[in-house]
PDB file of C-alpha atoms in Angstrom:
ATOM      1  CA  UNK A  24      15.514 -32.549  45.301  1.00  0.00           C
ATOM      2  CA  UNK A  25      18.111 -33.996  47.409  1.00  0.00           C
ATOM      3  CA  UNK A  26      19.962 -32.797  44.215  1.00  0.00           C
ATOM      4  CA  UNK A  27      18.494 -29.196  44.123  1.00  0.00           C
ATOM      5  CA  UNK A  28      19.459 -28.937  48.465  1.00  0.00           C
ATOM      6  CA  UNK A  29      23.279 -30.227  47.521  1.00  0.00           C
ATOM      7  CA  UNK A  30      23.318 -27.546  44.410  1.00  0.00           C
ATOM      8  CA  UNK A  31      22.752 -24.908  46.782  1.00  0.00           C
ATOM      9  CA  UNK A  32      24.842 -25.813  49.378  1.00  0.00           C
ATOM     10  CA  UNK A  33      27.530 -25.779  46.423  1.00  0.00           C
ATOM     11  CA  UNK A  34      26.823 -22.659  45.442  1.00  0.00           C
ATOM     12  CA  UNK A  35      26.709 -21.177  48.204  1.00  0.00           C
ATOM     13  CA  UNK A  36      29.934 -22.721  49.500  1.00  0.00           C
ATOM     14  CA  UNK A  37      32.126 -21.258  46.157  1.00  0.00           C
ATOM     15  CA  UNK A  38      30.684 -17.965  46.699  1.00  0.00           C
ATOM     16  CA  UNK A  39      32.352 -17.973  50.409  1.00  0.00           C
ATOM     17  CA  UNK A  40      35.042 -19.444  49.235  1.00  0.00           C
ATOM     18  CA  UNK A  41      35.679 -16.822  46.295  1.00  0.00           C
ATOM     19  CA  UNK A  42      35.441 -13.881  48.262  1.00  0.00           C
ATOM     20  CA  UNK A  43      38.383 -15.151  50.787  1.00  0.00           C
ATOM     21  CA  UNK A  44      40.524 -16.475  47.886  1.00  0.00           C
ATOM     22  CA  UNK A  45      39.721 -13.059  46.327  1.00  0.00           C
ATOM     23  CA  UNK A  46      42.449 -11.270  48.195  1.00  0.00           C
ATOM     24  CA  UNK A  47      45.306 -11.791  46.718  1.00  0.00           C
ATOM     25  CA  UNK A  48      48.012  -9.734  48.109  1.00  0.00           C
ATOM     26  CA  UNK A  49      50.175  -7.847  51.125  1.00  0.00           C
ATOM     27  CA  UNK A  50      50.989  -5.639  48.216  1.00  0.00           C
ATOM     28  CA  UNK A  51      54.620  -5.724  47.838  1.00  0.00           C
ATOM     29  CA  UNK A  52      56.983  -3.300  47.289  1.00  0.00           C
ATOM     30  CA  UNK A  53      53.823  -1.108  47.214  1.00  0.00           C
ATOM     31  CA  UNK A  54      52.885  -0.945  50.758  1.00  0.00           C
ATOM     32  CA  UNK A  55      55.141   0.816  52.099  1.00  0.00           C
ATOM     33  CA  UNK A  56      53.940   3.558  49.568  1.00  0.00           C
ATOM     34  CA  UNK A  57      49.966   3.071  50.393  1.00  0.00           C
ATOM     35  CA  UNK A  58      51.120   3.015  54.552  1.00  0.00           C
ATOM     36  CA  UNK A  59      53.087   6.494  53.665  1.00  0.00           C
ATOM     37  CA  UNK A  60      49.792   7.877  52.304  1.00  0.00           C
ATOM     38  CA  UNK A  61      47.614   6.666  54.923  1.00  0.00           C
ATOM     39  CA  UNK A  62      50.510   7.896  57.584  1.00  0.00           C
ATOM     40  CA  UNK A  63      50.657  10.728  55.993  1.00  0.00           C
ATOM     41  CA  UNK A  64      46.482  11.599  56.427  1.00  0.00           C
ATOM     42  CA  UNK A  65      46.532  10.810  60.115  1.00  0.00           C
ATOM     43  CA  UNK A  66      49.568  13.005  60.867  1.00  0.00           C
ATOM     44  CA  UNK A  67      47.818  15.997  59.625  1.00  0.00           C
ATOM     45  CA  UNK A  68      44.925  15.121  61.777  1.00  0.00           C
ATOM     46  CA  UNK A  69      47.385  15.104  64.818  1.00  0.00           C
ATOM     47  CA  UNK A  70      48.999  17.900  63.668  1.00  0.00           C
ATOM     48  CA  UNK A  71      45.851  19.894  63.796  1.00  0.00           C
ATOM     49  CA  UNK A  72      46.942  20.879  60.123  1.00  0.00           C
ATOM     50  CA  UNK A  73      45.530  19.632  56.456  1.00  0.00           C
ATOM     51  CA  UNK A  74      47.756  21.980  54.721  1.00  0.00           C
ATOM     52  CA  UNK A  75      48.684  20.208  51.644  1.00  0.00           C
ATOM     53  CA  UNK A  76      47.002  16.648  51.899  1.00  0.00           C
ATOM     54  CA  UNK A  77      45.582  16.984  48.594  1.00  0.00           C
ATOM     55  CA  UNK A  78      47.443  15.125  46.343  1.00  0.00           C
ATOM     56  CA  UNK A  79      46.906  12.502  48.553  1.00  0.00           C
ATOM     57  CA  UNK A  80      43.205  12.019  47.175  1.00  0.00           C
ATOM     58  CA  UNK A  81      42.210  11.345  43.760  1.00  0.00           C
ATOM     59  CA  UNK A  82      40.561  14.506  42.348  1.00  0.00           C
ATOM     60  CA  UNK A  83      37.384  12.353  41.784  1.00  0.00           C
ATOM     61  CA  UNK A  84      37.718  11.221  46.037  1.00  0.00           C
ATOM     62  CA  UNK A  85      34.670  10.850  48.037  1.00  0.00           C
ATOM     63  CA  UNK A  86      33.952  10.211  51.168  1.00  0.00           C
ATOM     64  CA  UNK A  87      31.633   9.372  53.573  1.00  0.00           C
ATOM     65  CA  UNK A  88      31.900   9.870  57.857  1.00  0.00           C
ATOM     66  CA  UNK A  89      29.360   8.597  60.050  1.00  0.00           C
ATOM     67  CA  UNK A  90      26.548   8.137  57.969  1.00  0.00           C
ATOM     68  CA  UNK A  91      27.108  11.506  55.748  1.00  0.00           C
ATOM     69  CA  UNK A  92      27.854  11.847  52.083  1.00  0.00           C
ATOM     70  CA  UNK A  93      30.968  14.800  51.978  1.00  0.00           C
ATOM     71  CA  UNK A  94      31.560  15.125  48.613  1.00  0.00           C
ATOM     72  CA  UNK A  95      35.122  14.486  47.397  1.00  0.00           C
ATOM     73  CA  UNK A  96      38.055  15.592  49.297  1.00  0.00           C
ATOM     74  CA  UNK A  97      38.561  19.291  48.638  1.00  0.00           C
ATOM     75  CA  UNK A  98      34.823  20.033  49.260  1.00  0.00           C
ATOM     76  CA  UNK A  99      35.445  17.738  52.592  1.00  0.00           C
ATOM     77  CA  UNK A 100      38.422  19.876  53.655  1.00  0.00           C
ATOM     78  CA  UNK A 101      36.825  23.482  52.791  1.00  0.00           C
ATOM     79  CA  UNK A 102      33.502  22.354  54.506  1.00  0.00           C
ATOM     80  CA  UNK A 103      34.244  19.767  57.263  1.00  0.00           C
ATOM     81  CA  UNK A 104      37.454  18.710  58.555  1.00  0.00           C
ATOM     82  CA  UNK A 105      39.511  21.736  57.781  1.00  0.00           C
ATOM     83  CA  UNK A 106      36.701  23.689  60.129  1.00  0.00           C
ATOM     84  CA  UNK A 107      36.501  21.466  62.922  1.00  0.00           C
ATOM     85  CA  UNK A 108      40.268  20.735  63.088  1.00  0.00           C
ATOM     86  CA  UNK A 109      40.568  24.964  64.230  1.00  0.00           C
ATOM     87  CA  UNK A 110      37.982  23.784  66.946  1.00  0.00           C
ATOM     88  CA  UNK A 111      40.098  21.242  68.715  1.00  0.00           C
ATOM     89  CA  UNK A 112      43.998  21.266  70.614  1.00  0.00           C
ATOM     90  CA  UNK A 113      44.805  18.458  70.532  1.00  0.00           C
ATOM     91  CA  UNK A 114      43.862  14.781  68.330  1.00  0.00           C
ATOM     92  CA  UNK A 115      45.840  11.809  69.147  1.00  0.00           C
ATOM     93  CA  UNK A 116      45.315   8.351  67.634  1.00  0.00           C
ATOM     94  CA  UNK A 117      46.191   5.366  69.157  1.00  0.00           C
ATOM     95  CA  UNK A 118      45.968   1.034  68.682  1.00  0.00           C
ATOM     96  CA  UNK A 119      46.195   1.562  65.342  1.00  0.00           C
ATOM     97  CA  UNK A 120      45.984  -1.481  63.112  1.00  0.00           C
ATOM     98  CA  UNK A 121      45.976  -1.943  59.338  1.00  0.00           C
ATOM     99  CA  UNK A 122      44.478  -4.159  56.690  1.00  0.00           C
ATOM    100  CA  UNK A 123      45.758  -3.765  53.476  1.00  0.00           C
ATOM    101  CA  UNK A 124      45.581  -5.979  50.497  1.00  0.00           C
ATOM    102  CA  UNK A 125      45.974  -4.927  46.624  1.00  0.00           C
ATOM    103  CA  UNK A 126      44.759  -6.418  43.191  1.00  0.00           C
ATOM    104  CA  UNK A 127      46.614  -4.855  40.501  1.00  0.00           C
ATOM    105  CA  UNK A 128      45.994  -0.798  40.168  1.00  0.00           C
ATOM    106  CA  UNK A 129      43.446  -1.485  43.517  1.00  0.00           C
ATOM    107  CA  UNK A 130      44.460  -1.358  47.413  1.00  0.00           C
ATOM    108  CA  UNK A 131      42.121  -1.832  50.249  1.00  0.00           C
ATOM    109  CA  UNK A 132      43.302  -0.536  53.977  1.00  0.00           C
ATOM    110  CA  UNK A 133      40.750  -0.895  56.600  1.00  0.00           C
ATOM    111  CA  UNK A 134      42.399   0.894  59.968  1.00  0.00           C
ATOM    112  CA  UNK A 135      40.935   0.318  63.080  1.00  0.00           C
ATOM    113  CA  UNK A 136      42.336   2.593  65.996  1.00  0.00           C
ATOM    114  CA  UNK A 137      41.518   4.353  69.010  1.00  0.00           C
ATOM    115  CA  UNK A 138      41.444   8.434  68.976  1.00  0.00           C
ATOM    116  CA  UNK A 139      40.949  11.095  71.750  1.00  0.00           C
ATOM    117  CA  UNK A 140      40.113  14.792  70.409  1.00  0.00           C
ATOM    118  CA  UNK A 141      41.020  17.780  73.647  1.00  0.00           C
ATOM    119  CA  UNK A 142      38.747  20.417  72.019  1.00  0.00           C
ATOM    120  CA  UNK A 143      39.035  24.341  72.667  1.00  0.00           C
ATOM    121  CA  UNK A 144      36.145  24.332  74.570  1.00  0.00           C
ATOM    122  CA  UNK A 145      33.817  21.532  76.393  1.00  0.00           C
ATOM    123  CA  UNK A 146      35.091  17.734  77.922  1.00  0.00           C
ATOM    124  CA  UNK A 147      37.606  15.939  75.476  1.00  0.00           C
ATOM    125  CA  UNK A 148      35.838  12.959  73.689  1.00  0.00           C
ATOM    126  CA  UNK A 149      37.532   9.182  73.688  1.00  0.00           C
ATOM    127  CA  UNK A 150      36.684   7.199  70.646  1.00  0.00           C
ATOM    128  CA  UNK A 151      36.826   4.300  68.571  1.00  0.00           C
ATOM    129  CA  UNK A 152      36.988   4.380  65.064  1.00  0.00           C
ATOM    130  CA  UNK A 153      37.236   2.008  61.926  1.00  0.00           C
ATOM    131  CA  UNK A 154      38.333   4.166  58.146  1.00  0.00           C
ATOM    132  CA  UNK A 155      38.408   1.604  55.267  1.00  0.00           C
ATOM    133  CA  UNK A 156      40.161   3.440  51.884  1.00  0.00           C
ATOM    134  CA  UNK A 157      40.248   2.840  48.967  1.00  0.00           C
ATOM    135  CA  UNK A 158      43.343   3.714  46.381  1.00  0.00           C
ATOM    136  CA  UNK A 159      43.945   3.294  42.429  1.00  0.00           C
ATOM    137  CA  UNK A 160      47.519   3.715  41.518  1.00  0.00           C
ATOM    138  CA  UNK A 161      47.452   6.399  38.380  1.00  0.00           C
ATOM    139  CA  UNK A 162      50.553   6.383  36.253  1.00  0.00           C
ATOM    140  CA  UNK A 163      53.259   5.721  39.387  1.00  0.00           C
ATOM    141  CA  UNK A 164      50.925   7.385  41.640  1.00  0.00           C
ATOM    142  CA  UNK A 165      48.554   6.044  44.963  1.00  0.00           C
ATOM    143  CA  UNK A 166      45.363   7.909  45.655  1.00  0.00           C
ATOM    144  CA  UNK A 167      43.195   7.840  47.729  1.00  0.00           C
ATOM    145  CA  UNK A 168      39.572   7.885  45.805  1.00  0.00           C
ATOM    146  CA  UNK A 169      36.929   6.131  48.240  1.00  0.00           C
ATOM    147  CA  UNK A 170      37.271   7.105  52.096  1.00  0.00           C
ATOM    148  CA  UNK A 171      34.593   5.884  54.841  1.00  0.00           C
ATOM    149  CA  UNK A 172      35.181   5.996  58.388  1.00  0.00           C
ATOM    150  CA  UNK A 173      32.606   6.059  61.510  1.00  0.00           C
ATOM    151  CA  UNK A 174      33.229   5.903  64.962  1.00  0.00           C
ATOM    152  CA  UNK A 175      31.790   4.845  68.763  1.00  0.00           C
ATOM    153  CA  UNK A 176      32.436   5.267  72.136  1.00  0.00           C
ATOM    154  CA  UNK A 177      35.363   3.937  73.905  1.00  0.00           C
ATOM    155  CA  UNK A 178      33.569   1.876  75.907  1.00  0.00           C
ATOM    156  CA  UNK A 179      31.037   0.022  73.043  1.00  0.00           C
ATOM    157  CA  UNK A 180      30.571  -3.117  71.690  1.00  0.00           C
TER     158      UNK A 180
END
């Protein structure tokens, strides 16, 4: 019985240790390109104009937001993000932090931030947000293939 428990502990510890070791790199010389793509997307939102952001995303991308499946980026832009930006007077990110790691032709970025939206009508919205993006390198270009964002009240725990 002790050997079964000991084997279970070893297996559990190994499964915990492998993911920690699996965070391979800081993305090396690719970091600046990946960071630029994410910054370009945030910048478009702050400008309230997502024109030209389509090349940041792969055609087969999938966008998830606050529990909803938005489809690919083209659909999200046409039916959600684009119209939504038209209802804002301003959108500002602050306290942005980025955690990024790469393995081969895949990068995973986790961004945490605060944001404030000034709406055309109504009170401002202040929230804390997190977005996880998976990027894939195709040829020499990085593209976002999956983006999942969520938010909560700024003072929620």
